Every structure is written in structure tokens, then in C-alpha cells.
Amino acid sequence: MARSASREGPVCSGPGQSLPGCSGAAGPPVSPDRLLELLTPRASPAPVPLKRSRLKVRFCTNESQKSRADLVGLLRRLGFDVSEGEVTAPAPAACLILKQRGLRPHLLVHDGVRSEFDQIDTSNPNCVVIADAGEGFSYQNMNKAFQVLMELENPVLFSLGKGRYYKETSGLMLDVGPYMKALEYACGIEAEVVGKPSPEFFKSALQEMGVEAHEAIMIGDDIVGDVGGAQRYGMRALQVRTGKFRPSDEHHPEVKADGYVDNLAEAVDLLLQHADK
């Protein structure tokens, strides 16, 4: 993901620095992917003060092992006041695209998200949808997806996100991106990404919030998916030094965050300070 050409360097790296243009007119999309990894134990309901302010908040996620309803249930158990309508997720977005284009997918997805596709016709598939299938990424299942694509005159592959990896309590885990790349290479095609870092994904979130890109700030731990994707669409982005953050992210050759914070609570404090000005 390319860094925004208008960015000369970070405009915010902590509460002591200025954050130009951050007003109460708009607010930050927050990435809830593996949200526990973003939070400190003392600050689990960090976005709550945001929702009490004049700022608008949207949760943008590439989560594709849970339905949106299950994800919202998890967030509520963590202390977040959030509804399904405040979450932008790739599976519902993919279903809308499939209906609009009259496509019938072969699904290579996790069982936890399969219910999102209950109203989608999957008979005689004319495309493939791939998501973070976890243990479902067996040779047999990957080969079946490959066979479906190769049998199509005009193969169409949708990928719910393109992340390289994510962090669980047990360690780093491969995400959907490497499997997407395998199918792209084997079939000689390019996948259509539904989710971060797709500009269309950020566009849909901002449209639902009723704000422009220059009015919004993305908060996330992924230098490419969260920060780079948001900046490419004209937003600013803060990277939190938790979750999948790596020290090398601060020296990424293509993407430079507009600021770095140690955790989500610090990002919230920073935004609230400037929203009141």
C-alpha cells in the first residue's frame, strides 16, 4: 500500500503533538480484528468515551471466522457498546456484491462465518469466495477451489481481506492472504479483495458514517491493511504498538503511519483531547 503523497511525516506520535483537522465533525474507524490484542487490561472498554463524545465511530474489520452478529456479541462481552450496524465487515459486503452481479460462489470459508451466506445461491458455482478458513485450508479444499476456478471461462475469485498473518494468544497465525496468492498464482488470475485494504471497503464505511476521508482517522495494528489502506483512500491513520505490530513497521519502506500510540486507550485519549478544541 502506498503512502499518501500528502504525508511528509507523522503529525501525531503521542498526546503531546498536534493532530491537524481532528474535529468533532467526524471520528475514527477502529479495527476490531483480534481486539483483545489491542487493549490493555485496564482499558478494555476504551472506545466507550468516543461514543459519548461528538465523534462518530465505526468498527472496520477483516474478521472472517465469525459472523457479524457473533463478533458484536464478543465485543459486547468485552464491554463495548456496539451494534451490528456500526460494524463494517467483509462477509456482508461480499454477499451484496454476489447478489448485484448474479454470482453463485463456491465457499472456502470458516464454519463460523458460513451463516452470512445463507441467503446466497451456491449451486453450480461460477466464482470462488475465500476467507480465513483456519483448519479448513486443507489440500483437498484448496484444490477444490482451484478446480472450480479452472473450469470457468472467466474465473472470479473474491478474497475477504488479504492479510498475511494475525496474532492469537498462541502466537502468529497465517491469514487468508497467502492462500489467496496461491490460487492467484495457480490460476493466473487476480483476486478481488473485499475488506481492508480495499479502497471500496473504506469508502463504504465512511459513507455509512456520513463523513469524508479527510475528516476520518483509522486506528489499527496492521501497517499495511489498516494504515496503508486508509491512507491510500485519503484518511489519516494511527498505528497501535500491540497485536500484530512489529518494531520494523515504523521503518516500513512504503507506508508511514501518521502517528504511533502504545495502545487503543492512548489513541482514544489523544482523539478526545483534540475533539474538544
PDB file of C-alpha atoms in Angstrom:
ATOM      1  CA  MET A   1       0.000   0.000   0.000  1.00  0.00           C
ATOM      2  CA  ALA A   2       1.318   3.340  -0.994  1.00  0.00           C
ATOM      3  CA  ARG A   3       1.808   6.080   1.495  1.00  0.00           C
ATOM      4  CA  SER A   4      -0.361   9.125   0.944  1.00  0.00           C
ATOM      5  CA  ALA A   5       1.576  11.616  -1.154  1.00  0.00           C
ATOM      6  CA  SER A   6       0.456  14.486   1.059  1.00  0.00           C
ATOM      7  CA  ARG A   7       2.101  12.993   4.149  1.00  0.00           C
ATOM      8  CA  GLU A   8       5.516  14.416   4.931  1.00  0.00           C
ATOM      9  CA  GLY A   9       5.768  12.508   8.197  1.00  0.00           C
ATOM     10  CA  PRO A  10       3.791  11.697  11.303  1.00  0.00           C
ATOM     11  CA  VAL A  11       1.605  14.530  12.534  1.00  0.00           C
ATOM     12  CA  CYS A  12       0.971  12.723  15.786  1.00  0.00           C
ATOM     13  CA  SER A  13       3.046  10.292  17.796  1.00  0.00           C
ATOM     14  CA  GLY A  14       1.520  10.890  21.196  1.00  0.00           C
ATOM     15  CA  PRO A  15      -0.770  13.165  23.169  1.00  0.00           C
ATOM     16  CA  GLY A  16       1.781  15.964  23.178  1.00  0.00           C
ATOM     17  CA  GLN A  17       1.743  16.590  19.448  1.00  0.00           C
ATOM     18  CA  SER A  18      -0.798  18.273  17.247  1.00  0.00           C
ATOM     19  CA  LEU A  19      -3.330  16.394  15.194  1.00  0.00           C
ATOM     20  CA  PRO A  20      -4.422  18.807  12.462  1.00  0.00           C
ATOM     21  CA  GLY A  21      -8.012  18.718  11.345  1.00  0.00           C
ATOM     22  CA  CYS A  22      -9.316  16.421  14.062  1.00  0.00           C
ATOM     23  CA  SER A  23     -12.659  17.956  14.955  1.00  0.00           C
ATOM     24  CA  GLY A  24     -15.936  16.787  16.349  1.00  0.00           C
ATOM     25  CA  ALA A  25     -17.406  16.535  12.874  1.00  0.00           C
ATOM     26  CA  ALA A  26     -16.071  13.079  12.244  1.00  0.00           C
ATOM     27  CA  GLY A  27     -14.483  10.210  14.016  1.00  0.00           C
ATOM     28  CA  PRO A  28     -12.263   7.195  13.625  1.00  0.00           C
ATOM     29  CA  PRO A  29     -12.972   3.834  12.136  1.00  0.00           C
ATOM     30  CA  VAL A  30     -11.459   1.411  14.663  1.00  0.00           C
ATOM     31  CA  SER A  31     -10.174  -2.005  13.647  1.00  0.00           C
ATOM     32  CA  PRO A  32     -11.552  -4.707  15.998  1.00  0.00           C
ATOM     33  CA  ASP A  33      -9.597  -7.578  14.421  1.00  0.00           C
ATOM     34  CA  ARG A  34      -8.413  -9.714  17.359  1.00  0.00           C
ATOM     35  CA  LEU A  35      -9.368  -6.737  19.507  1.00  0.00           C
ATOM     36  CA  LEU A  36      -8.083  -8.272  22.730  1.00  0.00           C
ATOM     37  CA  GLU A  37      -4.577  -7.816  21.375  1.00  0.00           C
ATOM     38  CA  LEU A  38      -5.125  -4.056  21.041  1.00  0.00           C
ATOM     39  CA  LEU A  39      -6.242  -3.458  24.593  1.00  0.00           C
ATOM     40  CA  THR A  40      -4.561  -3.129  27.934  1.00  0.00           C
ATOM     41  CA  PRO A  41      -6.252  -4.935  30.837  1.00  0.00           C
ATOM     42  CA  ARG A  42      -7.135  -1.648  32.493  1.00  0.00           C
ATOM     43  CA  ALA A  43      -8.681  -0.178  29.367  1.00  0.00           C
ATOM     44  CA  SER A  44     -10.790  -2.836  27.717  1.00  0.00           C
ATOM     45  CA  PRO A  45     -13.795  -0.562  27.003  1.00  0.00           C
ATOM     46  CA  ALA A  46     -11.515   2.136  25.525  1.00  0.00           C
ATOM     47  CA  PRO A  47     -13.841   3.264  22.694  1.00  0.00           C
ATOM     48  CA  VAL A  48     -16.696   3.966  25.120  1.00  0.00           C
ATOM     49  CA  PRO A  49     -15.616   7.608  25.730  1.00  0.00           C
ATOM     50  CA  LEU A  50     -15.530   8.103  21.948  1.00  0.00           C
ATOM     51  CA  LYS A  51     -19.171   7.143  21.653  1.00  0.00           C
ATOM     52  CA  ARG A  52     -20.047   9.611  24.400  1.00  0.00           C
ATOM     53  CA  SER A  53     -18.294  12.409  22.522  1.00  0.00           C
ATOM     54  CA  ARG A  54     -19.309  14.223  19.354  1.00  0.00           C
ATOM     55  CA  LEU A  55     -17.105  11.905  17.307  1.00  0.00           C
ATOM     56  CA  LYS A  56     -18.576   9.198  15.105  1.00  0.00           C
ATOM     57  CA  VAL A  57     -17.127   5.706  15.466  1.00  0.00           C
ATOM     58  CA  ARG A  58     -17.130   2.787  13.052  1.00  0.00           C
ATOM     59  CA  PHE A  59     -15.625  -0.650  13.657  1.00  0.00           C
ATOM     60  CA  CYS A  60     -13.930  -1.851  10.446  1.00  0.00           C
ATOM     61  CA  THR A  61     -12.839  -5.458  10.468  1.00  0.00           C
ATOM     62  CA  ASN A  62     -11.466  -8.161   8.205  1.00  0.00           C
ATOM     63  CA  GLU A  63     -12.740 -10.766  10.670  1.00  0.00           C
ATOM     64  CA  SER A  64     -13.881 -13.709   8.558  1.00  0.00           C
ATOM     65  CA  GLN A  65     -14.048 -16.537  11.098  1.00  0.00           C
ATOM     66  CA  LYS A  66     -17.098 -15.082  12.855  1.00  0.00           C
ATOM     67  CA  SER A  67     -20.390 -13.725  11.612  1.00  0.00           C
ATOM     68  CA  ARG A  68     -21.006 -10.061  12.260  1.00  0.00           C
ATOM     69  CA  ALA A  69     -23.561 -10.989  14.916  1.00  0.00           C
ATOM     70  CA  ASP A  70     -21.061 -13.227  16.720  1.00  0.00           C
ATOM     71  CA  LEU A  71     -18.374 -10.540  16.527  1.00  0.00           C
ATOM     72  CA  VAL A  72     -20.711  -7.935  18.007  1.00  0.00           C
ATOM     73  CA  GLY A  73     -21.598 -10.386  20.780  1.00  0.00           C
ATOM     74  CA  LEU A  74     -17.904 -10.793  21.584  1.00  0.00           C
ATOM     75  CA  LEU A  75     -17.323  -7.034  21.632  1.00  0.00           C
ATOM     76  CA  ARG A  76     -20.274  -6.524  23.953  1.00  0.00           C
ATOM     77  CA  ARG A  77     -18.913  -9.148  26.345  1.00  0.00           C
ATOM     78  CA  LEU A  78     -15.656  -7.174  26.341  1.00  0.00           C
ATOM     79  CA  GLY A  79     -17.576  -4.105  27.453  1.00  0.00           C
ATOM     80  CA  PHE A  80     -18.175  -2.334  24.136  1.00  0.00           C
ATOM     81  CA  ASP A  81     -21.461  -0.623  23.387  1.00  0.00           C
ATOM     82  CA  VAL A  82     -21.679  -1.569  19.703  1.00  0.00           C
ATOM     83  CA  SER A  83     -24.420  -2.711  17.335  1.00  0.00           C
ATOM     84  CA  GLU A  84     -24.231  -4.688  14.102  1.00  0.00           C
ATOM     85  CA  GLY A  85     -24.984  -1.504  12.196  1.00  0.00           C
ATOM     86  CA  GLU A  86     -21.751   0.040  13.480  1.00  0.00           C
ATOM     87  CA  VAL A  87     -19.558  -2.769  12.140  1.00  0.00           C
ATOM     88  CA  THR A  88     -18.275  -2.880   8.566  1.00  0.00           C
ATOM     89  CA  ALA A  89     -17.244  -6.460   7.789  1.00  0.00           C
ATOM     90  CA  PRO A  90     -16.256  -8.222   4.545  1.00  0.00           C
ATOM     91  CA  ALA A  91     -18.745 -11.111   4.508  1.00  0.00           C
ATOM     92  CA  PRO A  92     -21.911  -8.938   4.325  1.00  0.00           C
ATOM     93  CA  ALA A  93     -20.174  -6.742   1.754  1.00  0.00           C
ATOM     94  CA  ALA A  94     -19.290  -9.802  -0.335  1.00  0.00           C
ATOM     95  CA  CYS A  95     -22.902 -11.037  -0.194  1.00  0.00           C
ATOM     96  CA  LEU A  96     -24.096  -7.711  -1.571  1.00  0.00           C
ATOM     97  CA  ILE A  97     -21.612  -7.933  -4.455  1.00  0.00           C
ATOM     98  CA  LEU A  98     -22.619 -11.524  -5.229  1.00  0.00           C
ATOM     99  CA  LYS A  99     -26.302 -10.561  -5.398  1.00  0.00           C
ATOM    100  CA  GLN A 100     -25.646  -7.483  -7.519  1.00  0.00           C
ATOM    101  CA  ARG A 101     -23.590  -9.471 -10.042  1.00  0.00           C
ATOM    102  CA  GLY A 102     -25.695 -12.625 -10.021  1.00  0.00           C
ATOM    103  CA  LEU A 103     -22.799 -14.810  -8.889  1.00  0.00           C
ATOM    104  CA  ARG A 104     -23.024 -18.195  -7.197  1.00  0.00           C
ATOM    105  CA  PRO A 105     -19.970 -18.870  -5.057  1.00  0.00           C
ATOM    106  CA  HIS A 106     -18.039 -21.939  -4.111  1.00  0.00           C
ATOM    107  CA  LEU A 107     -17.232 -21.123  -0.486  1.00  0.00           C
ATOM    108  CA  LEU A 108     -13.863 -21.782   1.087  1.00  0.00           C
ATOM    109  CA  VAL A 109     -14.665 -20.132   4.414  1.00  0.00           C
ATOM    110  CA  HIS A 110     -14.669 -20.862   8.134  1.00  0.00           C
ATOM    111  CA  ASP A 111     -17.787 -22.561   9.519  1.00  0.00           C
ATOM    112  CA  GLY A 112     -18.216 -19.612  11.887  1.00  0.00           C
ATOM    113  CA  VAL A 113     -18.945 -17.203   9.038  1.00  0.00           C
ATOM    114  CA  ARG A 114     -20.856 -19.540   6.728  1.00  0.00           C
ATOM    115  CA  SER A 115     -24.220 -18.362   8.079  1.00  0.00           C
ATOM    116  CA  GLU A 116     -23.612 -14.964   6.452  1.00  0.00           C
ATOM    117  CA  PHE A 117     -24.086 -16.697   3.088  1.00  0.00           C
ATOM    118  CA  ASP A 118     -27.352 -18.487   3.956  1.00  0.00           C
ATOM    119  CA  GLN A 119     -29.337 -16.369   1.503  1.00  0.00           C
ATOM    120  CA  ILE A 120     -26.826 -16.819  -1.322  1.00  0.00           C
ATOM    121  CA  ASP A 121     -27.321 -19.414  -4.056  1.00  0.00           C
ATOM    122  CA  THR A 122     -24.264 -21.704  -4.059  1.00  0.00           C
ATOM    123  CA  SER A 123     -25.479 -24.217  -6.644  1.00  0.00           C
ATOM    124  CA  ASN A 124     -23.459 -24.653  -9.839  1.00  0.00           C
ATOM    125  CA  PRO A 125     -20.830 -22.111  -8.698  1.00  0.00           C
ATOM    126  CA  ASN A 126     -19.440 -19.532 -11.109  1.00  0.00           C
ATOM    127  CA  CYS A 127     -16.957 -17.933  -8.706  1.00  0.00           C
ATOM    128  CA  VAL A 128     -14.995 -18.701  -5.552  1.00  0.00           C
ATOM    129  CA  VAL A 129     -15.085 -16.853  -2.233  1.00  0.00           C
ATOM    130  CA  ILE A 130     -12.125 -17.442   0.050  1.00  0.00           C
ATOM    131  CA  ALA A 131     -11.810 -16.259   3.647  1.00  0.00           C
ATOM    132  CA  ASP A 132      -9.759 -17.138   6.713  1.00  0.00           C
ATOM    133  CA  ALA A 133     -10.802 -20.777   6.819  1.00  0.00           C
ATOM    134  CA  GLY A 134      -8.309 -21.765   9.517  1.00  0.00           C
ATOM    135  CA  GLU A 135      -8.044 -25.557   9.627  1.00  0.00           C
ATOM    136  CA  GLY A 136     -10.276 -25.630   6.551  1.00  0.00           C
ATOM    137  CA  PHE A 137      -7.266 -24.722   4.403  1.00  0.00           C
ATOM    138  CA  SER A 138      -6.519 -28.363   3.632  1.00  0.00           C
ATOM    139  CA  TYR A 139      -5.007 -29.538   0.349  1.00  0.00           C
ATOM    140  CA  GLN A 140      -8.343 -31.071  -0.591  1.00  0.00           C
ATOM    141  CA  ASN A 141     -10.288 -27.855  -0.012  1.00  0.00           C
ATOM    142  CA  MET A 142      -7.707 -25.640  -1.710  1.00  0.00           C
ATOM    143  CA  ASN A 143      -7.561 -27.986  -4.682  1.00  0.00           C
ATOM    144  CA  LYS A 144     -11.353 -27.980  -4.996  1.00  0.00           C
ATOM    145  CA  ALA A 145     -11.372 -24.174  -5.125  1.00  0.00           C
ATOM    146  CA  PHE A 146      -8.612 -24.345  -7.739  1.00  0.00           C
ATOM    147  CA  GLN A 147     -10.615 -26.826  -9.821  1.00  0.00           C
ATOM    148  CA  VAL A 148     -13.762 -24.676  -9.722  1.00  0.00           C
ATOM    149  CA  LEU A 149     -11.819 -21.646 -10.938  1.00  0.00           C
ATOM    150  CA  MET A 150     -10.012 -23.528 -13.698  1.00  0.00           C
ATOM    151  CA  GLU A 151     -13.279 -24.887 -15.060  1.00  0.00           C
ATOM    152  CA  LEU A 152     -14.714 -21.386 -15.503  1.00  0.00           C
ATOM    153  CA  GLU A 153     -14.318 -19.475 -18.754  1.00  0.00           C
ATOM    154  CA  ASN A 154     -13.969 -16.235 -16.799  1.00  0.00           C
ATOM    155  CA  PRO A 155     -12.817 -17.234 -13.310  1.00  0.00           C
ATOM    156  CA  VAL A 156     -13.684 -14.839 -10.486  1.00  0.00           C
ATOM    157  CA  LEU A 157     -12.021 -15.097  -7.086  1.00  0.00           C
ATOM    158  CA  PHE A 158     -13.110 -12.996  -4.106  1.00  0.00           C
ATOM    159  CA  SER A 159     -10.921 -12.799  -1.024  1.00  0.00           C
ATOM    160  CA  LEU A 160     -12.312 -11.485   2.270  1.00  0.00           C
ATOM    161  CA  GLY A 161      -9.251  -9.417   3.098  1.00  0.00           C
ATOM    162  CA  LYS A 162      -5.670 -10.176   2.088  1.00  0.00           C
ATOM    163  CA  GLY A 163      -3.842 -10.151   5.429  1.00  0.00           C
ATOM    164  CA  ARG A 164      -0.570 -12.040   5.733  1.00  0.00           C
ATOM    165  CA  TYR A 165      -0.983 -13.060   9.362  1.00  0.00           C
ATOM    166  CA  TYR A 166      -2.621 -12.123  12.637  1.00  0.00           C
ATOM    167  CA  LYS A 167      -1.843 -12.681  16.287  1.00  0.00           C
ATOM    168  CA  GLU A 168      -3.618 -15.057  18.641  1.00  0.00           C
ATOM    169  CA  THR A 169      -2.697 -15.817  22.245  1.00  0.00           C
ATOM    170  CA  SER A 170      -0.908 -18.923  20.954  1.00  0.00           C
ATOM    171  CA  GLY A 171       1.213 -16.919  18.527  1.00  0.00           C
ATOM    172  CA  LEU A 172       1.174 -15.642  14.949  1.00  0.00           C
ATOM    173  CA  MET A 173      -1.266 -17.313  12.564  1.00  0.00           C
ATOM    174  CA  LEU A 174      -1.398 -17.347   8.763  1.00  0.00           C
ATOM    175  CA  ASP A 175      -4.246 -15.227   7.426  1.00  0.00           C
ATOM    176  CA  VAL A 176      -6.139 -15.559   4.142  1.00  0.00           C
ATOM    177  CA  GLY A 177      -3.576 -13.623   2.056  1.00  0.00           C
ATOM    178  CA  PRO A 178      -1.062 -16.455   1.459  1.00  0.00           C
ATOM    179  CA  TYR A 179      -3.854 -18.807   0.345  1.00  0.00           C
ATOM    180  CA  MET A 180      -5.311 -16.122  -1.910  1.00  0.00           C
ATOM    181  CA  LYS A 181      -1.895 -15.670  -3.506  1.00  0.00           C
ATOM    182  CA  ALA A 182      -1.588 -19.427  -4.069  1.00  0.00           C
ATOM    183  CA  LEU A 183      -4.859 -19.515  -6.020  1.00  0.00           C
ATOM    184  CA  GLU A 184      -3.922 -16.384  -7.953  1.00  0.00           C
ATOM    185  CA  TYR A 185      -0.623 -17.950  -8.981  1.00  0.00           C
ATOM    186  CA  ALA A 186      -2.081 -21.369  -9.830  1.00  0.00           C
ATOM    187  CA  CYS A 187      -4.972 -19.949 -11.882  1.00  0.00           C
ATOM    188  CA  GLY A 188      -3.199 -16.944 -13.408  1.00  0.00           C
ATOM    189  CA  ILE A 189      -5.812 -14.526 -12.112  1.00  0.00           C
ATOM    190  CA  GLU A 190      -6.074 -11.597  -9.698  1.00  0.00           C
ATOM    191  CA  ALA A 191      -8.457 -11.796  -6.775  1.00  0.00           C
ATOM    192  CA  GLU A 192     -10.990  -9.098  -5.969  1.00  0.00           C
ATOM    193  CA  VAL A 193     -10.377  -8.130  -2.351  1.00  0.00           C
ATOM    194  CA  VAL A 194     -13.428  -7.399  -0.207  1.00  0.00           C
ATOM    195  CA  GLY A 195     -12.215  -5.830   3.022  1.00  0.00           C
ATOM    196  CA  LYS A 196      -9.122  -3.951   4.086  1.00  0.00           C
ATOM    197  CA  PRO A 197      -7.003  -2.678   2.338  1.00  0.00           C
ATOM    198  CA  SER A 198      -9.510  -2.235  -0.496  1.00  0.00           C
ATOM    199  CA  PRO A 199     -10.375   1.459  -1.002  1.00  0.00           C
ATOM    200  CA  GLU A 200     -14.000   0.444  -1.644  1.00  0.00           C
ATOM    201  CA  PHE A 201     -14.181  -1.059   1.837  1.00  0.00           C
ATOM    202  CA  PHE A 202     -13.077   2.175   3.492  1.00  0.00           C
ATOM    203  CA  LYS A 203     -15.380   4.117   1.180  1.00  0.00           C
ATOM    204  CA  SER A 204     -18.417   2.105   2.291  1.00  0.00           C
ATOM    205  CA  ALA A 205     -17.572   2.613   5.974  1.00  0.00           C
ATOM    206  CA  LEU A 206     -17.212   6.384   5.578  1.00  0.00           C
ATOM    207  CA  GLN A 207     -20.399   6.656   3.532  1.00  0.00           C
ATOM    208  CA  GLU A 208     -22.303   4.912   6.301  1.00  0.00           C
ATOM    209  CA  MET A 209     -20.783   7.369   8.780  1.00  0.00           C
ATOM    210  CA  GLY A 210     -21.602  10.341   6.553  1.00  0.00           C
ATOM    211  CA  VAL A 211     -18.061  11.764   6.572  1.00  0.00           C
ATOM    212  CA  GLU A 212     -15.316  12.460   4.040  1.00  0.00           C
ATOM    213  CA  ALA A 213     -11.971  10.672   4.012  1.00  0.00           C
ATOM    214  CA  HIS A 214     -10.009  13.739   5.139  1.00  0.00           C
ATOM    215  CA  GLU A 215     -12.246  14.000   8.220  1.00  0.00           C
ATOM    216  CA  ALA A 216     -11.576  10.471   9.469  1.00  0.00           C
ATOM    217  CA  ILE A 217      -8.762   8.672  11.268  1.00  0.00           C
ATOM    218  CA  MET A 218      -8.114   4.947  11.183  1.00  0.00           C
ATOM    219  CA  ILE A 219      -6.791   3.223  14.307  1.00  0.00           C
ATOM    220  CA  GLY A 220      -5.286  -0.222  13.844  1.00  0.00           C
ATOM    221  CA  ASP A 221      -2.307  -2.521  14.376  1.00  0.00           C
ATOM    222  CA  ASP A 222      -1.694  -3.552  10.750  1.00  0.00           C
ATOM    223  CA  ILE A 223       0.750  -1.256   8.964  1.00  0.00           C
ATOM    224  CA  VAL A 224      -0.426  -2.447   5.536  1.00  0.00           C
ATOM    225  CA  GLY A 225      -4.104  -3.357   5.930  1.00  0.00           C
ATOM    226  CA  ASP A 226      -5.128  -0.659   8.402  1.00  0.00           C
ATOM    227  CA  VAL A 227      -2.660   2.197   7.980  1.00  0.00           C
ATOM    228  CA  GLY A 228      -1.677   1.873   4.324  1.00  0.00           C
ATOM    229  CA  GLY A 229      -5.193   1.088   3.132  1.00  0.00           C
ATOM    230  CA  ALA A 230      -6.705   4.038   4.962  1.00  0.00           C
ATOM    231  CA  GLN A 231      -4.033   6.449   3.785  1.00  0.00           C
ATOM    232  CA  ARG A 232      -4.427   5.316   0.200  1.00  0.00           C
ATOM    233  CA  TYR A 233      -8.075   6.320   0.423  1.00  0.00           C
ATOM    234  CA  GLY A 234      -7.157   9.767   1.782  1.00  0.00           C
ATOM    235  CA  MET A 235      -7.584   9.137   5.501  1.00  0.00           C
ATOM    236  CA  ARG A 236      -5.063   9.582   8.284  1.00  0.00           C
ATOM    237  CA  ALA A 237      -4.071   6.585  10.360  1.00  0.00           C
ATOM    238  CA  LEU A 238      -2.645   5.804  13.789  1.00  0.00           C
ATOM    239  CA  GLN A 239      -0.875   2.513  14.419  1.00  0.00           C
ATOM    240  CA  VAL A 240      -1.078   0.924  17.849  1.00  0.00           C
ATOM    241  CA  ARG A 241       2.025  -0.867  19.094  1.00  0.00           C
ATOM    242  CA  THR A 242       0.121  -4.014  20.073  1.00  0.00           C
ATOM    243  CA  GLY A 243      -1.319  -7.050  18.296  1.00  0.00           C
ATOM    244  CA  LYS A 244       0.479  -7.708  15.029  1.00  0.00           C
ATOM    245  CA  PHE A 245       2.600  -4.543  15.322  1.00  0.00           C
ATOM    246  CA  ARG A 246       6.299  -5.195  14.729  1.00  0.00           C
ATOM    247  CA  PRO A 247       9.059  -2.663  15.526  1.00  0.00           C
ATOM    248  CA  SER A 248      10.066  -2.802  11.856  1.00  0.00           C
ATOM    249  CA  ASP A 249       6.663  -1.307  10.945  1.00  0.00           C
ATOM    250  CA  GLU A 250       7.985   2.124  11.928  1.00  0.00           C
ATOM    251  CA  HIS A 251      10.539   1.781   9.134  1.00  0.00           C
ATOM    252  CA  HIS A 252       8.267   0.260   6.502  1.00  0.00           C
ATOM    253  CA  PRO A 253       9.576   1.069   3.002  1.00  0.00           C
ATOM    254  CA  GLU A 254       6.175   2.123   1.627  1.00  0.00           C
ATOM    255  CA  VAL A 255       3.842   3.036   4.486  1.00  0.00           C
ATOM    256  CA  LYS A 256       4.371   5.564   7.266  1.00  0.00           C
ATOM    257  CA  ALA A 257       1.693   5.961   9.914  1.00  0.00           C
ATOM    258  CA  ASP A 258       0.586   9.483  10.821  1.00  0.00           C
ATOM    259  CA  GLY A 259       1.308   8.604  14.430  1.00  0.00           C
ATOM    260  CA  TYR A 260       2.010   5.759  16.833  1.00  0.00           C
ATOM    261  CA  VAL A 261       0.372   5.010  20.169  1.00  0.00           C
ATOM    262  CA  ASP A 262       1.145   2.316  22.697  1.00  0.00           C
ATOM    263  CA  ASN A 263      -2.445   1.058  22.971  1.00  0.00           C
ATOM    264  CA  LEU A 264      -6.011   1.819  21.983  1.00  0.00           C
ATOM    265  CA  ALA A 265      -6.729   3.737  25.180  1.00  0.00           C
ATOM    266  CA  GLU A 266      -3.932   6.192  24.376  1.00  0.00           C
ATOM    267  CA  ALA A 267      -5.356   6.713  20.885  1.00  0.00           C
ATOM    268  CA  VAL A 268      -8.785   7.431  22.347  1.00  0.00           C
ATOM    269  CA  ASP A 269      -7.349   9.933  24.837  1.00  0.00           C
ATOM    270  CA  LEU A 270      -5.497  11.665  22.024  1.00  0.00           C
ATOM    271  CA  LEU A 271      -8.559  11.988  19.829  1.00  0.00           C
ATOM    272  CA  LEU A 272     -10.740  13.251  22.667  1.00  0.00           C
ATOM    273  CA  GLN A 273      -8.187  15.941  23.558  1.00  0.00           C
ATOM    274  CA  HIS A 274      -8.308  17.344  20.043  1.00  0.00           C
ATOM    275  CA  ALA A 275     -12.053  16.861  19.584  1.00  0.00           C
ATOM    276  CA  ASP A 276     -12.628  19.293  22.434  1.00  0.00           C
ATOM    277  CA  LYS A 277     -10.538  22.022  20.810  1.00  0.00           C
TER     278      LYS A 277
END
